[in-house]
Each structure stands twice: as C-alpha cells, then as structure tokens.
PDB file of C-alpha atoms and ligand atoms in Angstrom:
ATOM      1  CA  UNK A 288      39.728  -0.471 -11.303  1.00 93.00           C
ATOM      2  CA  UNK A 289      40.665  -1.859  -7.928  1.00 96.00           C
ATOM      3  CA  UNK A 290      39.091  -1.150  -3.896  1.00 97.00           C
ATOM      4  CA  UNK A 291      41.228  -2.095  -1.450  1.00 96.00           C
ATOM      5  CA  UNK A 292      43.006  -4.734  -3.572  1.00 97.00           C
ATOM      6  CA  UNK A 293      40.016  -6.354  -4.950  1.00 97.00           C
ATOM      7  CA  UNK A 294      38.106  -5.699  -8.597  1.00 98.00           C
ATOM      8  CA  UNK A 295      35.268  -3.618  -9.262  1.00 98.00           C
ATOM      9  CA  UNK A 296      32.953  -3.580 -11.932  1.00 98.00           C
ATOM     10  CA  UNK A 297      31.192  -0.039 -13.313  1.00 97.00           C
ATOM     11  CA  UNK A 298      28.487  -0.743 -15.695  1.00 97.00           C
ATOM     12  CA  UNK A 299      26.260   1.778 -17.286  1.00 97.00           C
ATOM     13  CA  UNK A 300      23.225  -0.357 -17.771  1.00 98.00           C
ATOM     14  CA  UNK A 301      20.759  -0.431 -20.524  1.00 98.00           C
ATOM     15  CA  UNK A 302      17.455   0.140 -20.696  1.00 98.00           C
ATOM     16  CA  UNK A 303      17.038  -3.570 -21.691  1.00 97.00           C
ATOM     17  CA  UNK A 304      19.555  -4.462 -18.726  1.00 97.00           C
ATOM     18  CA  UNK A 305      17.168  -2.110 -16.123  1.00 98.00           C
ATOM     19  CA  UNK A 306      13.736  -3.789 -17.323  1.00 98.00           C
ATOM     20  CA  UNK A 307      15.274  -7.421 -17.172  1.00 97.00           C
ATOM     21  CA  UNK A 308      16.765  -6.713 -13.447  1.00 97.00           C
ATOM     22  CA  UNK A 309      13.193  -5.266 -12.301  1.00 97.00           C
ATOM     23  CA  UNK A 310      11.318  -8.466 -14.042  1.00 96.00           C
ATOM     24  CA  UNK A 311      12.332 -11.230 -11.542  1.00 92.00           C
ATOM     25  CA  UNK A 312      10.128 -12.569  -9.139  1.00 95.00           C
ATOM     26  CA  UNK A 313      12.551 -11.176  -6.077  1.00 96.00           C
ATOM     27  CA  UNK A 314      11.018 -14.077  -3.625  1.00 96.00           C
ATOM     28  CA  UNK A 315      12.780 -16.704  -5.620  1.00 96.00           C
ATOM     29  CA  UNK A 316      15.906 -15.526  -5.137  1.00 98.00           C
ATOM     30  CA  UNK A 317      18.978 -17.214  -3.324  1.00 98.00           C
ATOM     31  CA  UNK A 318      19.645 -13.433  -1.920  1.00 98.00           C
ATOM     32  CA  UNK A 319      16.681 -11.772  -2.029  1.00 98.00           C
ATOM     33  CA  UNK A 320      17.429  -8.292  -2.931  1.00 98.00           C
ATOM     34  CA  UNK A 321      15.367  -5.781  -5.277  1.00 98.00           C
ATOM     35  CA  UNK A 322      17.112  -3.936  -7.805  1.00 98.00           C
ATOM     36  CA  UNK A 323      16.847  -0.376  -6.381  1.00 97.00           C
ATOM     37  CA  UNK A 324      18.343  -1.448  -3.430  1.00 97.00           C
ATOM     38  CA  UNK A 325      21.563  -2.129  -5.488  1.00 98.00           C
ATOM     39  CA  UNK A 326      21.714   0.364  -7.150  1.00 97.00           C
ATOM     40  CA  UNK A 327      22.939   3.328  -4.824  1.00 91.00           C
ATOM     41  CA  UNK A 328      23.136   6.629  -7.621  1.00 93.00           C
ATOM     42  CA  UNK A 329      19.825   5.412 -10.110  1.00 94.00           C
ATOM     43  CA  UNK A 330      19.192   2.786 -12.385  1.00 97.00           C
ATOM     44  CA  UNK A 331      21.618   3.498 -15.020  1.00 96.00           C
ATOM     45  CA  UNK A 332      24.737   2.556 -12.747  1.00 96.00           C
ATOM     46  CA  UNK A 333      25.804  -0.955 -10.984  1.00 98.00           C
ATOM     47  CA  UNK A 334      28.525  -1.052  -8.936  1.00 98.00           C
ATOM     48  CA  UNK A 335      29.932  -4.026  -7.651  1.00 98.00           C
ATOM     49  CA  UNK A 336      32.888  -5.982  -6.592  1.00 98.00           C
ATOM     50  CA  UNK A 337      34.380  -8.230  -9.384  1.00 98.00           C
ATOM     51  CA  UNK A 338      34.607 -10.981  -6.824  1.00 98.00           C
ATOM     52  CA  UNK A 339      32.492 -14.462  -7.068  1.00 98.00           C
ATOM     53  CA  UNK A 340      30.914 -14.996  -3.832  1.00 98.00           C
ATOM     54  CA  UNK A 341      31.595 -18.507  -4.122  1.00 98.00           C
ATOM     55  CA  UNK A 342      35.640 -18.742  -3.841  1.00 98.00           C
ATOM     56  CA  UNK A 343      36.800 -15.384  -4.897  1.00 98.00           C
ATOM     57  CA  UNK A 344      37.260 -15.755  -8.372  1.00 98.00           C
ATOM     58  CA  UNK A 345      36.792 -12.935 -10.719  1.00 98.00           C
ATOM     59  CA  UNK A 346      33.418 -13.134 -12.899  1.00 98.00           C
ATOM     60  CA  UNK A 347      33.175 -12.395 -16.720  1.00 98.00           C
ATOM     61  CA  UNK A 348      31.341  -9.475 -17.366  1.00 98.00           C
ATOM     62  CA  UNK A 349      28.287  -9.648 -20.224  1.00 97.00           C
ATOM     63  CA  UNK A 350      28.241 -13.412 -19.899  1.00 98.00           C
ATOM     64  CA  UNK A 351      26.009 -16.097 -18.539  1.00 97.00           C
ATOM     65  CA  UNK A 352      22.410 -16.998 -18.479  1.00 98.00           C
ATOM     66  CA  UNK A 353      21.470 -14.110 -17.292  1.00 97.00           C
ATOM     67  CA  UNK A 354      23.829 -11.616 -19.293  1.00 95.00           C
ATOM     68  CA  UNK A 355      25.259 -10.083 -16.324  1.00 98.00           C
ATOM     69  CA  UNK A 356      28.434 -11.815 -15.161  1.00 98.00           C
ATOM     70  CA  UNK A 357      29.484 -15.772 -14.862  1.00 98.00           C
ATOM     71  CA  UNK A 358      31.640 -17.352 -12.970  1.00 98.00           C
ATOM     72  CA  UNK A 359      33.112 -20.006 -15.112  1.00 98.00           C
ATOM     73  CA  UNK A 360      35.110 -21.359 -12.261  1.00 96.00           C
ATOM     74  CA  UNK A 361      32.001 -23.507 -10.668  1.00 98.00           C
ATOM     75  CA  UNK A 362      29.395 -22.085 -13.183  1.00 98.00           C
ATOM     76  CA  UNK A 363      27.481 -19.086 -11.419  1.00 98.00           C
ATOM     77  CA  UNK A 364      25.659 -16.861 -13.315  1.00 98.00           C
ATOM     78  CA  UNK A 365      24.291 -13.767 -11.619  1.00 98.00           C
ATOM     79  CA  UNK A 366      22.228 -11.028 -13.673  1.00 98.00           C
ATOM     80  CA  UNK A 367      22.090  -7.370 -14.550  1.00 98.00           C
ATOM     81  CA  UNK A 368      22.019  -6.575 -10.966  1.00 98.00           C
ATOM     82  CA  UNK A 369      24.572  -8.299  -9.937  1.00 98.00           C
ATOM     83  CA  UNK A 370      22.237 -11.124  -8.117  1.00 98.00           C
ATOM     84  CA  UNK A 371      22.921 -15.096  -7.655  1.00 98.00           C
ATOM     85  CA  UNK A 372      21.095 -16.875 -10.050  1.00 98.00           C
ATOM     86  CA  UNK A 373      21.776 -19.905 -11.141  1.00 98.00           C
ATOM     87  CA  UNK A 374      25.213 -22.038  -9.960  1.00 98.00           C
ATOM     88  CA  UNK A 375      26.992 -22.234  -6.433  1.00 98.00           C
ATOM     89  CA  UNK A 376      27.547 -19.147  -5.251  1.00 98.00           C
ATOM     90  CA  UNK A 377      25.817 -17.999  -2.236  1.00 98.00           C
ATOM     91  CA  UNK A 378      25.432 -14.330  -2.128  1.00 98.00           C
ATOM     92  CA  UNK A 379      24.780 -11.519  -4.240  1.00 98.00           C
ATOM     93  CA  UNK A 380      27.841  -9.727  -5.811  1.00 98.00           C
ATOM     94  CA  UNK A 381      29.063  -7.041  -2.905  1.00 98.00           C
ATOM     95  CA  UNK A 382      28.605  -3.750  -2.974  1.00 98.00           C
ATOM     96  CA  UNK A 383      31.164  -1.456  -2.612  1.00 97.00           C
ATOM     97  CA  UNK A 384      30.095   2.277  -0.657  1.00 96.00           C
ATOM     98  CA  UNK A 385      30.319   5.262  -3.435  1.00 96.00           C
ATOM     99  CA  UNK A 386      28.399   8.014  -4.366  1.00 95.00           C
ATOM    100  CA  UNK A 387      28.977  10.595  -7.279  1.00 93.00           C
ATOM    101  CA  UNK A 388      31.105  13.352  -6.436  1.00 95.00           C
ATOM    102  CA  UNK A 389      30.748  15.632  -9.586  1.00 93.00           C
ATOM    103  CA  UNK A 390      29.455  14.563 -12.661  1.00 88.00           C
ATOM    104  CA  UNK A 391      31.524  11.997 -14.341  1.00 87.00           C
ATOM    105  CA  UNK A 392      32.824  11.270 -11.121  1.00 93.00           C
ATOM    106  CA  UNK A 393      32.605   8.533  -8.817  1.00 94.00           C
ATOM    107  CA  UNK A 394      34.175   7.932  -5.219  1.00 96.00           C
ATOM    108  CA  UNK A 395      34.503   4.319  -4.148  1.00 96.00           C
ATOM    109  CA  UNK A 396      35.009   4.018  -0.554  1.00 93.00           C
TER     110      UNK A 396
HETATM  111 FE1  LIG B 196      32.831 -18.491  -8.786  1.00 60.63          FE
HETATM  112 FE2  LIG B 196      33.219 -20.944  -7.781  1.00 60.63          FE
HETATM  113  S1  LIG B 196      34.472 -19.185  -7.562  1.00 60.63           S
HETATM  114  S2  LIG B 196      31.647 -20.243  -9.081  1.00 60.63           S
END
C-alpha cells in the first residue's frame, strides 16, 4: 500500500524475526534505536516506509544480511526492525503514525 505517495511495508514478524531484532547490541548502531520503540502496536507488527534512506529507492523485503530489507541500489541492508545496518544509508527506515483501529485494521496517518 501507499502513504501520501510513498510505499509502506506491513510485516507480521516472527518469533525468530522479534528475538533477532532484540539481540543487537543497540550502541553500535548507525541510528541507535531499540526495537520497542519501533514498533508502535507490539512486537508482532513493523511498520515502515518502503523508502531507502539513502536516495529514495524502494528496499526488497526478506533480503539482505540481516533478513529484513536491502537496498540493492548502493547495498544497504537494514534488519527485522527496520534499522541501518550495514551499507550507505544513514537512517533507520521511517516510521509512518498508525495505530489499530479494530482488529484487522490498521490506520496509517
Ligand atoms: Fe538505497 Fe542507495 S538508495 S542504498
């Protein structure tokens, strides 16, 4: 789906996906951000802006290092969280604003 013109990525995260976003060492990272803090409506849902914070291209999902989404433009792989690891990208993938409404449904903006 789309926000104000620009992609955004829903993922239902594993258990797997949870434990491997919560075992970073958070000081080491280009945008130091913990996982609850990105994660607005509990663990089990990321929400984030399909946009590389490098140029604006649109990351592949379930790919990279990291096995959250990579950039193959200039190579940046962020993980399960949505987090800058490894490439040239500055920043963390955005976060839109939403909130569940109802169950099964979620409000972007
Ligand atoms: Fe994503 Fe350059 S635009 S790595």
């Amino acid at each position: 789906i789309k926000w104000r013109g620009k992609p955004v990525f829903i993922r239902h995260r594993s258990a797997d996906e949870i434990a491997e976003a919560n075992s970073c060492d958070v000081t080491e990272l280009r945008d130091p951000e913990t996982d609850d803090v990105r994660v607005l409506e509990g663990p089990e849902w990321l929400v984030v802006l399909g946009v590389c914070t490098h140029l604006g291209c649109v990351p592949i999902p379930y790919a990279g290092e990291y096995h959250g989404y990579f950039c193959p433009c200039h190579g940046s792989h962020y993980d399960t969280s949505g987090r800058i690891r490894k490439g040239p990208a500055p920043l963390n993938l955005e976060l839109p604003p939403y909130k569940f409404i109802e169950e099964g449904k979620l409000l972007i903006g």
